[in-house]
Short mmCIF file of C-alpha atoms in Angstrom, two decimals:
data_model
loop_
_atom_site.label_atom_id
_atom_site.label_comp_id
_atom_site.label_asym_id
_atom_site.label_seq_id
_atom_site.Cartn_x
_atom_site.Cartn_y
_atom_site.Cartn_z
CA MET D 1 -27.94 -63.88 -21.35
CA ALA D 2 -30.30 -66.89 -20.74
CA SER D 3 -33.80 -66.39 -20.27
CA THR D 4 -34.21 -68.58 -17.40
CA GLU D 5 -31.66 -66.36 -15.33
CA HIS D 6 -34.13 -63.03 -15.45
CA SER D 7 -36.81 -61.94 -13.28
CA THR D 8 -40.12 -63.39 -14.43
CA ALA D 9 -41.72 -62.13 -10.72
CA ALA D 10 -41.54 -58.19 -11.64
CA THR D 11 -42.67 -59.31 -15.30
CA SER D 12 -46.62 -58.15 -15.15
CA GLU D 13 -45.38 -54.91 -13.54
CA MET D 14 -42.89 -54.23 -16.10
CA ASP D 15 -45.49 -54.90 -18.57
CA GLU D 16 -47.01 -52.01 -17.42
CA GLU D 17 -44.39 -49.62 -17.55
CA LYS D 18 -42.71 -50.67 -20.43
CA GLU D 19 -41.51 -47.88 -22.50
CA ALA D 20 -42.88 -45.02 -25.46
CA PRO D 21 -44.88 -47.99 -28.13
CA PRO D 22 -45.41 -47.21 -31.71
CA PRO D 23 -47.54 -44.00 -32.30
CA GLN D 24 -50.38 -46.91 -33.10
CA ASP D 25 -50.51 -48.53 -29.66
CA LEU D 26 -50.68 -45.29 -27.44
CA THR D 27 -53.64 -45.43 -25.08
CA LEU D 28 -54.79 -43.57 -22.96
CA GLY D 29 -54.22 -46.74 -20.56
CA TRP D 30 -50.91 -46.68 -21.03
CA VAL D 31 -50.57 -43.05 -20.08
CA ARG D 32 -51.90 -43.17 -17.26
CA ASP D 33 -49.95 -46.50 -15.84
CA ALA D 34 -46.87 -45.00 -16.89
CA LEU D 35 -47.86 -41.29 -14.96
CA ILE D 36 -49.16 -43.69 -11.55
CA ARG D 37 -45.85 -45.44 -12.03
CA GLN D 38 -44.17 -42.31 -12.04
CA GLU D 39 -45.58 -41.04 -8.58
CA ASP D 40 -42.82 -43.83 -7.11
CA SER D 41 -40.47 -41.84 -8.63
CA ILE D 42 -40.62 -39.50 -8.27
CA VAL D 43 -41.96 -39.89 -4.24
CA PHE D 44 -38.42 -41.60 -4.19
CA ALA D 45 -36.03 -39.06 -5.53
CA LEU D 46 -37.45 -36.81 -2.67
CA ILE D 47 -36.65 -39.09 -0.01
CA GLU D 48 -33.02 -39.49 -1.24
CA ARG D 49 -32.87 -35.40 -1.50
CA ALA D 50 -33.85 -35.49 2.07
CA ARG D 51 -31.13 -37.37 2.98
CA PHE D 52 -28.71 -34.84 2.88
CA PRO D 53 -29.71 -30.92 4.78
CA TYR D 54 -30.00 -27.87 2.09
CA ASN D 55 -26.92 -27.42 1.52
CA ALA D 56 -26.72 -23.56 0.66
CA PRO D 57 -23.35 -23.92 -0.71
CA ALA D 58 -24.80 -25.92 -4.06
CA TYR D 59 -26.65 -22.99 -4.81
CA ASP D 60 -24.49 -20.71 -4.38
CA PRO D 61 -23.53 -18.23 -7.77
CA CYS D 62 -20.45 -17.40 -5.70
CA LEU D 63 -18.86 -20.80 -4.62
CA LEU D 64 -17.78 -21.56 -7.92
CA PRO D 65 -16.08 -17.80 -9.37
CA GLN D 66 -14.84 -20.15 -11.83
CA GLN D 67 -17.98 -20.76 -13.07
CA GLY D 68 -18.58 -17.58 -14.27
CA GLY D 69 -21.76 -17.28 -11.56
CA ARG D 70 -22.88 -21.11 -12.14
CA SER D 71 -24.38 -22.54 -8.94
CA LEU D 72 -22.47 -25.70 -8.47
CA VAL D 73 -25.79 -27.52 -8.84
CA GLU D 74 -26.33 -25.52 -12.70
CA ALA D 75 -22.90 -26.69 -13.30
CA PHE D 76 -22.99 -30.37 -12.44
CA ALA D 77 -26.23 -30.53 -13.52
CA ARG D 78 -25.17 -28.92 -16.99
CA GLY D 79 -21.91 -31.54 -17.32
CA ALA D 80 -24.10 -34.42 -16.35
CA GLU D 81 -26.29 -33.64 -19.19
CA VAL D 82 -23.34 -33.59 -21.75
CA LEU D 83 -22.63 -36.82 -20.05
CA GLN D 84 -25.60 -38.22 -20.63
CA ALA D 85 -26.93 -36.63 -24.36
CA LYS D 86 -23.42 -38.28 -25.43
CA PHE D 87 -24.94 -42.15 -24.15
CA GLY D 88 -27.87 -41.27 -26.27
CA ARG D 89 -30.11 -39.93 -23.20
CA TYR D 90 -32.02 -37.15 -24.85
CA GLN D 91 -33.01 -39.47 -27.80
CA ASN D 92 -36.20 -40.77 -26.36
CA PRO D 93 -39.23 -38.24 -26.33
CA GLU D 94 -39.66 -38.73 -22.66
CA GLU D 95 -36.47 -36.67 -21.77
CA VAL D 96 -35.93 -33.09 -22.10
CA SER D 97 -33.02 -31.37 -21.73
CA PHE D 98 -33.17 -28.65 -18.78
CA PHE D 99 -29.73 -26.92 -20.65
CA PRO D 100 -30.92 -28.09 -24.28
CA ASP D 101 -27.87 -25.69 -26.14
CA ASP D 102 -24.99 -27.09 -24.98
CA LEU D 103 -25.95 -30.67 -25.80
CA PRO D 104 -22.94 -32.55 -28.02
CA ALA D 105 -25.16 -35.79 -30.58
CA PRO D 106 -24.85 -38.82 -29.22
CA SER D 107 -22.22 -40.65 -31.57
CA GLY D 108 -22.79 -44.46 -32.75
CA ILE D 109 -25.73 -45.70 -31.52
CA PRO D 110 -28.29 -46.86 -33.42
CA TYR D 111 -31.21 -45.27 -30.95
CA ASN D 112 -34.77 -46.21 -32.69
CA PHE D 113 -37.45 -44.25 -30.97
CA PRO D 114 -40.51 -43.88 -32.49
CA GLU D 115 -41.70 -40.82 -33.44
CA VAL D 116 -45.08 -40.08 -31.03
CA PHE D 117 -45.70 -36.72 -31.31
CA HIS D 118 -47.05 -34.13 -33.34
CA PRO D 119 -43.13 -32.71 -35.27
CA ALA D 120 -45.00 -28.78 -34.43
CA SER D 121 -45.60 -29.93 -30.81
CA ALA D 122 -42.84 -32.39 -29.88
CA SER D 123 -40.51 -29.46 -28.55
CA VAL D 124 -42.95 -27.80 -25.73
CA THR D 125 -40.77 -27.86 -22.74
CA ALA D 126 -41.88 -26.46 -19.03
CA ASN D 127 -38.18 -27.46 -18.53
CA ASN D 128 -37.14 -23.50 -17.07
CA ALA D 129 -40.88 -23.32 -14.84
CA ILE D 130 -39.61 -26.72 -13.34
CA TRP D 131 -36.39 -24.81 -12.45
CA ASN D 132 -37.78 -22.59 -11.13
CA MET D 133 -40.24 -24.08 -9.21
CA TYR D 134 -37.69 -26.93 -7.68
CA PHE D 135 -34.89 -24.63 -6.52
CA ASN D 136 -37.46 -21.79 -5.05
CA ASP D 137 -39.82 -23.34 -3.87
CA LEU D 138 -39.97 -26.40 -3.43
CA LEU D 139 -37.03 -27.56 -2.21
CA PRO D 140 -36.27 -25.98 1.49
CA LEU D 141 -40.17 -27.29 1.77
CA PHE D 142 -38.77 -30.45 2.00
CA THR D 143 -35.25 -30.77 3.35
CA VAL D 144 -33.81 -29.09 6.60
CA GLU D 145 -31.42 -26.03 7.16
CA GLY D 146 -27.68 -27.39 7.02
CA ASP D 147 -24.85 -28.56 5.93
CA ASP D 148 -22.62 -31.64 5.69
CA GLY D 149 -20.34 -30.16 2.69
CA ASN D 150 -21.82 -33.80 0.39
CA TYR D 151 -22.95 -30.89 -2.11
CA THR D 152 -21.42 -33.33 -4.92
CA SER D 153 -24.18 -35.99 -4.02
CA THR D 154 -26.68 -33.30 -3.36
CA ALA D 155 -26.58 -32.13 -6.87
CA ALA D 156 -26.88 -35.54 -7.77
CA ALA D 157 -29.84 -36.08 -6.02
CA ASP D 158 -31.46 -32.59 -6.92
CA LEU D 159 -30.78 -33.67 -10.59
CA VAL D 160 -32.65 -37.01 -9.68
CA CYS D 161 -35.11 -34.84 -8.64
CA LEU D 162 -35.27 -32.51 -12.05
CA GLN D 163 -35.40 -35.23 -13.94
CA ALA D 164 -38.62 -36.89 -12.50
CA LEU D 165 -40.78 -34.21 -12.48
CA SER D 166 -40.21 -33.41 -15.76
CA ARG D 167 -40.62 -37.30 -17.59
CA ARG D 168 -43.35 -36.78 -15.62
CA ILE D 169 -45.12 -33.13 -16.65
CA HIS D 170 -43.36 -33.84 -20.27
CA TYR D 171 -46.15 -35.99 -20.11
CA GLY D 172 -48.74 -34.02 -20.79
CA LYS D 173 -47.54 -34.22 -24.66
CA TYR D 174 -48.74 -37.98 -24.58
CA VAL D 175 -51.42 -37.37 -23.20
CA ALA D 176 -53.15 -34.25 -25.47
CA GLU D 177 -51.88 -36.66 -28.34
CA VAL D 178 -53.96 -39.37 -26.85
CA LYS D 179 -56.97 -37.71 -26.03
CA PHE D 180 -57.11 -35.34 -30.13
CA ARG D 181 -56.01 -38.76 -31.55
CA ASP D 182 -59.32 -40.30 -29.58
CA ALA D 183 -61.52 -37.40 -30.22
CA PRO D 184 -59.82 -34.81 -32.53
CA GLN D 185 -63.50 -32.79 -33.01
CA ASP D 186 -63.56 -32.14 -29.57
CA TYR D 187 -60.53 -30.05 -29.47
CA MET D 188 -60.02 -28.79 -32.92
CA THR D 189 -62.49 -25.34 -32.40
CA ALA D 190 -60.67 -24.75 -29.67
CA ILE D 191 -57.62 -25.18 -31.76
CA CYS D 192 -58.22 -23.05 -34.23
CA ALA D 193 -59.43 -20.40 -32.14
CA LYS D 194 -56.46 -20.93 -29.92
CA ASP D 195 -58.48 -20.40 -27.07
CA ARG D 196 -56.17 -21.45 -24.33
CA ASP D 197 -59.38 -20.98 -21.50
CA ALA D 198 -61.69 -23.51 -23.47
CA LEU D 199 -58.72 -26.14 -24.12
CA MET D 200 -57.36 -25.87 -20.48
CA LYS D 201 -61.36 -26.87 -19.53
CA LEU D 202 -61.70 -29.75 -21.50
CA LEU D 203 -58.98 -30.69 -20.02
CA THR D 204 -60.06 -30.97 -16.17
CA PHE D 205 -60.93 -33.16 -14.38
CA GLU D 206 -61.35 -32.12 -10.99
CA ALA D 207 -61.72 -35.61 -9.47
CA VAL D 208 -59.28 -37.15 -11.25
CA GLU D 209 -57.25 -34.81 -9.81
CA GLU D 210 -57.93 -34.95 -6.38
CA MET D 211 -56.90 -38.89 -6.32
CA VAL D 212 -54.04 -38.17 -7.65
CA LYS D 213 -52.83 -35.78 -5.04
CA ARG D 214 -54.66 -38.61 -1.47
CA ARG D 215 -52.92 -41.24 -3.76
CA VAL D 216 -49.15 -39.17 -3.86
CA LEU D 217 -49.76 -38.18 -0.28
CA LYS D 218 -50.60 -42.26 0.52
CA LYS D 219 -47.41 -42.65 -1.60
CA ALA D 220 -45.50 -40.41 0.58
CA MET D 221 -46.35 -41.86 3.58
CA VAL D 222 -46.02 -45.40 2.41
CA PHE D 223 -42.38 -44.89 1.08
CA GLY D 224 -40.94 -42.72 3.45
CA GLN D 225 -42.20 -44.40 6.81
CA THR D 226 -39.85 -46.26 8.87
CA VAL D 227 -40.52 -49.82 8.05
CA THR D 228 -39.55 -52.02 11.59
CA LEU D 229 -39.94 -55.84 11.20
CA GLU D 230 -42.82 -55.35 14.32
CA ASP D 231 -46.21 -54.48 12.28
CA LYS D 232 -47.72 -50.47 12.74
CA THR D 233 -50.51 -48.11 11.61
CA PHE D 234 -49.63 -45.18 10.27
CA ASP D 235 -50.92 -42.20 12.48
CA ASP D 236 -50.58 -38.38 13.84
CA GLU D 237 -47.24 -39.71 15.56
CA THR D 238 -45.57 -41.46 12.53
CA LYS D 239 -42.19 -39.89 11.11
CA TYR D 240 -42.01 -39.89 7.37
CA LYS D 241 -39.10 -38.62 5.97
CA VAL D 242 -40.53 -36.45 3.60
CA ASP D 243 -43.55 -34.41 4.14
CA PRO D 244 -47.02 -35.94 2.73
CA ALA D 245 -48.23 -32.83 2.82
CA VAL D 246 -45.37 -31.30 0.40
CA VAL D 247 -46.02 -34.57 -2.08
CA ALA D 248 -49.30 -33.78 -1.88
CA ARG D 249 -48.88 -29.85 -2.75
CA LEU D 250 -46.17 -30.96 -5.60
CA TYR D 251 -48.32 -31.94 -7.07
CA ASP D 252 -51.24 -29.67 -6.38
CA GLU D 253 -49.38 -26.38 -6.80
CA TRP D 254 -46.79 -27.58 -9.82
CA VAL D 255 -47.14 -30.87 -11.81
CA ILE D 256 -50.45 -30.97 -12.14
CA PRO D 257 -51.31 -26.78 -13.63
CA LEU D 258 -47.55 -27.57 -15.58
CA THR D 259 -48.79 -30.62 -17.22
CA LYS D 260 -51.55 -29.27 -18.04
CA ASP D 261 -49.87 -25.96 -19.32
CA ILE D 262 -48.00 -28.58 -21.73
CA GLU D 263 -51.12 -30.16 -22.55
CA VAL D 264 -52.56 -27.18 -24.03
CA GLU D 265 -49.14 -25.87 -26.05
CA TYR D 266 -48.78 -28.86 -27.41
CA LEU D 267 -52.31 -29.13 -28.78
CA LEU D 268 -51.69 -25.11 -29.96
CA ARG D 269 -49.73 -26.76 -32.42
CA ARG D 270 -50.95 -29.62 -32.81
CA LEU D 271 -52.28 -28.85 -36.70
CA ASP D 272 -49.77 -26.56 -37.16
CA MET Q 1 -33.16 -19.01 3.08
CA ALA Q 2 -34.73 -18.02 6.30
CA SER Q 3 -34.99 -21.05 8.36
CA THR Q 4 -39.08 -20.85 8.83
CA GLU Q 5 -39.58 -22.04 4.98
CA HIS Q 6 -37.00 -24.78 5.80
CA SER Q 7 -39.20 -28.38 6.60
CA THR Q 8 -39.40 -29.16 10.58
CA ALA Q 9 -41.40 -32.62 9.58
CA ALA Q 10 -38.65 -33.93 8.67
CA THR Q 11 -35.66 -33.27 11.37
CA SER Q 12 -36.05 -35.90 13.52
CA GLU Q 13 -35.72 -38.70 10.82
CA MET Q 14 -32.46 -36.16 9.66
CA ASP Q 15 -31.27 -36.28 13.02
CA GLU Q 16 -30.83 -39.99 12.89
CA GLU Q 17 -29.35 -39.72 9.66
CA LYS Q 18 -26.60 -37.43 9.73
CA GLU Q 19 -23.70 -37.26 7.65
CA ALA Q 20 -20.66 -38.15 9.34
CA PRO Q 21 -20.09 -36.88 12.64
CA PRO Q 22 -16.80 -35.48 13.92
CA PRO Q 23 -14.70 -38.51 15.49
CA GLN Q 24 -15.59 -38.45 19.19
CA ASP Q 25 -18.99 -38.67 18.56
CA LEU Q 26 -19.11 -42.09 16.49
CA THR Q 27 -20.71 -44.54 18.15
CA LEU Q 28 -22.17 -48.28 17.43
CA GLY Q 29 -25.94 -46.59 16.97
CA TRP Q 30 -25.16 -43.64 14.96
CA VAL Q 31 -23.17 -46.42 12.39
CA ARG Q 32 -26.03 -48.77 13.01
CA ASP Q 33 -28.72 -45.78 12.22
CA ALA Q 34 -26.67 -45.61 9.22
CA LEU Q 35 -26.75 -48.67 8.03
CA ILE Q 36 -30.58 -49.07 8.35
CA ARG Q 37 -31.60 -45.96 6.08
CA GLN Q 38 -28.81 -47.12 3.29
CA GLU Q 39 -31.53 -49.90 3.04
CA ASP Q 40 -34.03 -47.79 2.28
CA SER Q 41 -31.88 -46.02 -0.89
CA ILE Q 42 -31.16 -49.10 -1.80
CA VAL Q 43 -34.69 -50.50 -2.07
CA PHE Q 44 -35.60 -47.75 -4.08
CA ALA Q 45 -32.49 -48.07 -6.04
CA LEU Q 46 -33.27 -51.54 -8.06
CA ILE Q 47 -37.08 -50.32 -7.53
CA GLU Q 48 -35.62 -47.76 -10.09
CA ARG Q 49 -32.82 -49.65 -12.14
CA ALA Q 50 -36.06 -52.72 -12.83
CA ARG Q 51 -38.32 -49.37 -14.82
CA PHE Q 52 -36.26 -51.43 -17.08
CA PRO Q 53 -35.52 -54.33 -18.58
CA TYR Q 54 -31.93 -55.66 -18.34
CA ASN Q 55 -30.87 -53.47 -21.92
CA ALA Q 56 -27.98 -56.09 -23.30
CA PRO Q 57 -26.56 -53.78 -25.28
CA ALA Q 58 -25.27 -51.63 -22.31
CA TYR Q 59 -23.07 -54.17 -21.56
CA ASP Q 60 -21.67 -54.91 -25.34
CA PRO Q 61 -18.57 -53.97 -25.46
CA CYS Q 62 -19.09 -53.91 -29.02
CA LEU Q 63 -21.28 -50.60 -29.07
CA LEU Q 64 -19.24 -48.19 -28.81
CA PRO Q 65 -15.69 -49.49 -30.66
CA GLN Q 66 -14.74 -46.11 -30.14
CA GLN Q 67 -14.13 -46.43 -26.21
CA GLY Q 68 -11.45 -49.21 -26.73
CA GLY Q 69 -13.11 -52.44 -25.46
CA ARG Q 70 -15.13 -50.27 -22.62
CA SER Q 71 -19.60 -50.72 -22.31
CA LEU Q 72 -21.48 -48.18 -22.66
CA VAL Q 73 -22.42 -48.52 -18.84
CA GLU Q 74 -18.28 -48.51 -18.36
CA ALA Q 75 -18.06 -45.69 -20.19
CA PHE Q 76 -20.86 -43.32 -18.58
CA ALA Q 77 -19.42 -44.85 -15.12
CA ARG Q 78 -15.91 -43.32 -15.61
CA GLY Q 79 -17.75 -40.74 -17.13
CA ALA Q 80 -20.10 -39.35 -14.51
CA GLU Q 81 -17.43 -40.05 -11.62
CA VAL Q 82 -14.99 -37.93 -13.58
CA LEU Q 83 -17.54 -35.29 -12.79
CA GLN Q 84 -18.70 -35.94 -9.78
CA ALA Q 85 -14.80 -36.20 -8.50
CA LYS Q 86 -14.59 -32.85 -10.12
CA PHE Q 87 -16.92 -31.37 -7.88
CA GLY Q 88 -15.83 -33.45 -4.47
CA ARG Q 89 -17.86 -36.46 -4.03
CA TYR Q 90 -15.21 -38.30 -3.26
CA GLN Q 91 -13.31 -35.89 -0.64
CA ASN Q 92 -16.71 -37.35 1.85
CA PRO Q 93 -15.12 -40.85 3.10
CA GLU Q 94 -18.20 -42.23 2.65
CA GLU Q 95 -17.74 -42.15 -1.26
CA VAL Q 96 -15.75 -44.49 -2.42
CA SER Q 97 -14.31 -44.13 -6.32
CA PHE Q 98 -14.95 -47.41 -8.69
CA PHE Q 99 -12.61 -46.25 -11.05
CA PRO Q 100 -10.53 -44.16 -8.36
CA ASP Q 101 -7.37 -43.74 -10.85
CA ASP Q 102 -8.29 -41.26 -13.34
CA LEU Q 103 -9.98 -38.86 -11.03
CA PRO Q 104 -9.63 -35.13 -11.15
CA ALA Q 105 -8.65 -33.23 -7.64
CA PRO Q 106 -11.81 -30.42 -7.11
CA SER Q 107 -10.83 -27.53 -7.52
CA GLY Q 108 -11.58 -24.47 -5.20
CA ILE Q 109 -14.33 -26.24 -2.76
CA PRO Q 110 -13.71 -26.02 0.59
CA TYR Q 111 -14.50 -29.49 2.26
CA ASN Q 112 -13.90 -30.65 5.89
CA PHE Q 113 -14.72 -33.73 5.76
CA PRO Q 114 -13.27 -34.60 9.71
CA GLU Q 115 -10.77 -37.54 9.50
CA VAL Q 116 -12.60 -40.76 11.03
CA PHE Q 117 -10.61 -43.69 9.35
CA HIS Q 118 -7.44 -45.12 10.81
CA PRO Q 119 -4.84 -44.06 7.89
CA ALA Q 120 -3.40 -47.18 6.90
CA SER Q 121 -6.96 -48.66 6.73
CA ALA Q 122 -8.91 -45.92 5.17
CA SER Q 123 -7.88 -47.01 1.48
CA VAL Q 124 -9.61 -50.59 1.91
CA THR Q 125 -12.40 -51.02 -1.52
CA ALA Q 126 -14.23 -53.54 -2.13
CA ASN Q 127 -15.78 -51.79 -5.02
CA ASN Q 128 -14.37 -54.78 -7.45
CA ALA Q 129 -16.31 -57.41 -6.15
CA ILE Q 130 -19.44 -55.49 -5.87
CA TRP Q 131 -19.29 -53.82 -9.90
CA ASN Q 132 -18.61 -57.54 -11.14
CA MET Q 133 -21.07 -59.04 -8.12
CA TYR Q 134 -23.84 -56.31 -9.47
CA PHE Q 135 -23.13 -57.12 -13.30
CA ASN Q 136 -22.68 -60.90 -13.18
CA ASP Q 137 -24.98 -62.37 -10.12
CA LEU Q 138 -27.11 -58.96 -9.29
CA LEU Q 139 -29.28 -57.36 -12.29
CA PRO Q 140 -30.40 -60.98 -14.01
CA LEU Q 141 -31.88 -61.17 -10.78
CA PHE Q 142 -34.16 -58.33 -11.28
CA THR Q 143 -35.06 -58.06 -14.20
CA VAL Q 144 -36.45 -58.98 -16.72
CA GLU Q 145 -35.06 -59.32 -20.42
CA GLY Q 146 -35.25 -56.75 -23.01
CA ASP Q 147 -34.69 -54.05 -25.01
CA ASP Q 148 -36.44 -50.56 -24.97
CA GLY Q 149 -33.14 -48.54 -26.02
CA ASN Q 150 -32.95 -46.81 -22.97
CA TYR Q 151 -29.44 -47.42 -22.69
CA THR Q 152 -28.28 -44.23 -21.09
CA SER Q 153 -31.03 -43.79 -18.41
CA THR Q 154 -30.40 -47.45 -17.78
CA ALA Q 155 -26.73 -46.76 -16.28
CA ALA Q 156 -27.74 -43.77 -15.05
CA ALA Q 157 -29.83 -46.38 -12.83
CA ASP Q 158 -27.02 -48.70 -12.29
CA LEU Q 159 -24.64 -45.88 -11.12
CA VAL Q 160 -27.14 -45.01 -8.14
CA CYS Q 161 -27.64 -48.72 -7.30
CA LEU Q 162 -24.44 -49.31 -7.08
CA GLN Q 163 -22.97 -46.22 -5.48
CA ALA Q 164 -25.83 -47.23 -3.40
CA LEU Q 165 -24.30 -50.95 -2.90
CA SER Q 166 -20.09 -49.06 -2.24
CA ARG Q 167 -21.55 -46.55 0.51
CA ARG Q 168 -23.52 -49.41 2.83
CA ILE Q 169 -20.67 -51.84 1.66
CA HIS Q 170 -18.03 -49.77 3.35
CA TYR Q 171 -19.49 -48.55 6.16
CA GLY Q 172 -18.36 -51.36 7.55
CA LYS Q 173 -15.09 -49.46 8.15
CA TYR Q 174 -17.25 -47.38 10.32
CA VAL Q 175 -18.50 -50.36 11.63
CA ALA Q 176 -14.69 -51.69 12.05
CA GLU Q 177 -13.13 -48.25 13.48
CA VAL Q 178 -15.65 -48.59 16.31
CA LYS Q 179 -16.14 -51.77 17.49
CA PHE Q 180 -12.29 -51.33 17.53
CA ARG Q 181 -12.29 -48.37 19.42
CA ASP Q 182 -15.21 -49.47 21.71
CA ALA Q 183 -13.00 -52.37 22.84
CA PRO Q 184 -9.01 -52.66 21.61
CA GLN Q 185 -8.42 -55.09 23.82
CA ASP Q 186 -10.84 -57.75 21.67
CA TYR Q 187 -9.11 -57.31 18.45
CA MET Q 188 -5.60 -57.02 19.02
CA THR Q 189 -4.69 -60.69 19.66
CA ALA Q 190 -6.23 -61.50 16.26
CA ILE Q 191 -5.04 -58.52 14.55
CA CYS Q 192 -1.05 -59.09 15.73
CA ALA Q 193 -1.39 -62.56 15.06
CA LYS Q 194 -2.89 -61.76 11.05
CA ASP Q 195 -6.09 -63.57 12.31
CA ARG Q 196 -8.67 -63.18 9.19
CA ASP Q 197 -10.78 -66.40 10.77
CA ALA Q 198 -10.87 -64.97 14.08
CA LEU Q 199 -11.14 -61.53 12.96
CA MET Q 200 -14.41 -62.63 11.51
CA LYS Q 201 -15.84 -65.07 14.20
CA LEU Q 202 -15.68 -61.92 16.46
CA LEU Q 203 -17.84 -59.96 13.71
CA THR Q 204 -20.32 -62.19 13.03
CA PHE Q 205 -23.61 -62.10 15.12
CA GLU Q 206 -26.04 -64.46 12.95
CA ALA Q 207 -28.88 -63.22 15.03
CA VAL Q 208 -28.19 -59.42 13.83
CA GLU Q 209 -28.10 -61.04 10.55
CA GLU Q 210 -31.06 -62.65 10.31
CA MET Q 211 -32.39 -59.88 11.11
CA VAL Q 212 -31.67 -57.21 9.19
CA LYS Q 213 -32.23 -60.02 5.69
CA ARG Q 214 -35.70 -60.10 7.38
CA ARG Q 215 -35.84 -56.15 7.09
CA VAL Q 216 -34.73 -55.63 3.93
CA LEU Q 217 -37.37 -58.45 2.66
CA LYS Q 218 -40.44 -56.70 3.93
CA LYS Q 219 -38.76 -53.26 2.69
CA ALA Q 220 -39.15 -54.77 -0.51
CA MET Q 221 -42.29 -55.19 -0.33
CA VAL Q 222 -43.42 -51.95 1.09
CA PHE Q 223 -41.83 -49.78 -1.51
CA GLY Q 224 -42.13 -51.97 -4.30
CA GLN Q 225 -46.13 -52.67 -4.08
CA THR Q 226 -48.49 -50.32 -5.85
CA VAL Q 227 -49.67 -48.12 -3.63
CA THR Q 228 -53.70 -47.37 -4.94
CA LEU Q 229 -56.10 -45.60 -2.41
CA GLU Q 230 -57.67 -48.65 -1.51
CA ASP Q 231 -56.84 -50.96 1.89
CA LYS Q 232 -54.81 -54.21 1.00
CA THR Q 233 -53.12 -56.75 2.74
CA PHE Q 234 -49.58 -58.73 0.94
CA ASP Q 235 -50.95 -62.25 0.00
CA ASP Q 236 -49.18 -64.79 -2.67
CA GLU Q 237 -50.50 -62.67 -5.63
CA THR Q 238 -49.13 -59.84 -4.87
CA LYS Q 239 -46.79 -58.23 -7.51
CA TYR Q 240 -43.66 -55.93 -6.53
CA LYS Q 241 -41.67 -53.88 -9.17
CA VAL Q 242 -38.35 -56.73 -7.35
CA ASP Q 243 -38.78 -59.86 -6.05
CA PRO Q 244 -38.64 -59.04 -2.36
CA ALA Q 245 -36.75 -62.82 -1.99
CA VAL Q 246 -33.58 -60.93 -4.31
CA VAL Q 247 -33.19 -58.11 -1.93
CA ALA Q 248 -33.47 -61.16 1.49
CA ARG Q 249 -30.16 -62.92 -1.43
CA LEU Q 250 -28.69 -59.58 -2.27
CA TYR Q 251 -28.16 -59.15 1.42
CA ASP Q 252 -27.25 -63.05 2.27
CA GLU Q 253 -25.14 -63.75 -0.52
CA TRP Q 254 -23.01 -60.18 -0.87
CA VAL Q 255 -24.10 -57.42 1.27
CA ILE Q 256 -23.01 -58.82 4.45
CA PRO Q 257 -20.74 -60.52 4.14
CA LEU Q 258 -18.08 -58.05 1.64
CA THR Q 259 -19.07 -55.84 4.55
CA LYS Q 260 -17.23 -58.27 6.73
CA ASP Q 261 -14.27 -58.36 3.89
CA ILE Q 262 -13.90 -54.88 4.59
CA GLU Q 263 -14.48 -55.00 8.15
CA VAL Q 264 -11.95 -57.53 8.45
CA GLU Q 265 -8.91 -55.39 5.77
CA TYR Q 266 -9.75 -52.93 7.59
CA LEU Q 267 -8.94 -54.14 11.47
CA LEU Q 268 -5.99 -56.38 10.02
CA ARG Q 269 -4.25 -52.80 9.00
CA ARG Q 270 -5.39 -51.14 12.07
CA LEU Q 271 -2.12 -51.54 13.50
CA ASP Q 272 0.11 -50.05 11.15
#
């Protein structure tokens, strides 16, 4: 593939969005750019899931009795994770499995992802909480009632949402690692005292959190509008594919708190 | 799940985007709304694929010798289609498999998708052309060179692009069916004479095609911008995650012509 054939227009964007750099390059600016880019992925994923109605049978453990009490969505997600693990998805420390106990080792692919995380902290996960939050709390807020029969496409869209949310929330490990490296002395006392509240306080910046919530609200408006050739402005009559207030609430109630939980749990193991 | 828990904000959007209606309800307006909504899905999918560089090893048949000459992307796509078929994805006539010969039947799920298409025309497919176009022509145009090791995530993103393009292009079957039903006499002569050129002429509306290309260009600008809390306007300095000109070219050179090919092939079998 000759280099001239490749896109150059996107180069400067991609520079901001490159995947995990070696540990010595890890900076808060890099982590922040990655988190901002992932907001787009989450909003896109929610909009694509909202193409389908709720589709309750996909979540009913009685739909497929041969799956032993697993809903179609769970059986599909487990199968998809097995397939993706086989080809190496979870070799990248950014990707965290929802069902890690059943995964095969990747075969024959030479992966060289750098070890960024402190070994004792690397396995911190919030995926059970993310799974439950997504299906119990979030999904009914941004889908309409109904059943159009597209259960597999629905399950695939759910998995894309879950993976985007999981990647975003587990980026808390990068945040914690880079903050610790930048100023270990700020965190040592609280880590040694196992003082979760003190760590949470050190990691909380309300002004930043407010900005993030306003930005994801705006992204939901921009990406979820119906684009036409006519110019138009946003007003109270504008219909969005996903309610922007739900996306802001997703960040307020779940993404930001779960990310901080990951940061705290990561730091508590950072000196082990 | 109580009905009040569900999103109402998206209802009117969803009304425009509901899945395949019973045959008697099929209208050109419904098909057109579905095609417009699918433009968003295609642009989102391309932007998400462009998160990763080209990642050449994913397309190299020598990476995984145990796959018998299949690249990681092909082996992954085949595995994903098997999994999705098992849970019924291809029961919906909108979804067309890239590797239909190896698919299992769905087990135990009661699907009731209406038969919209004329039986002799239903199996018309352009998926080989779409697969080759995507990997040989399109992918180098909107990815940057490089290898970040995320081959499985790349393959999954490729499959989302391919499925969105395939769904859009095979919607030509809906277009052809609804146009034929609306005015069969307009098409009979050309169908009986097996006159592809005459059918292509009947199905070509250059002003509409120009409008579609301008709209997808605008969607690529809107969805591929970097959204910040500051207001801003589009100018020559704006960086997009996928070059909008490439999206317009995708429609001009491939999506629109392949859709019309599907329409012609569908109509040629419409009286069988």
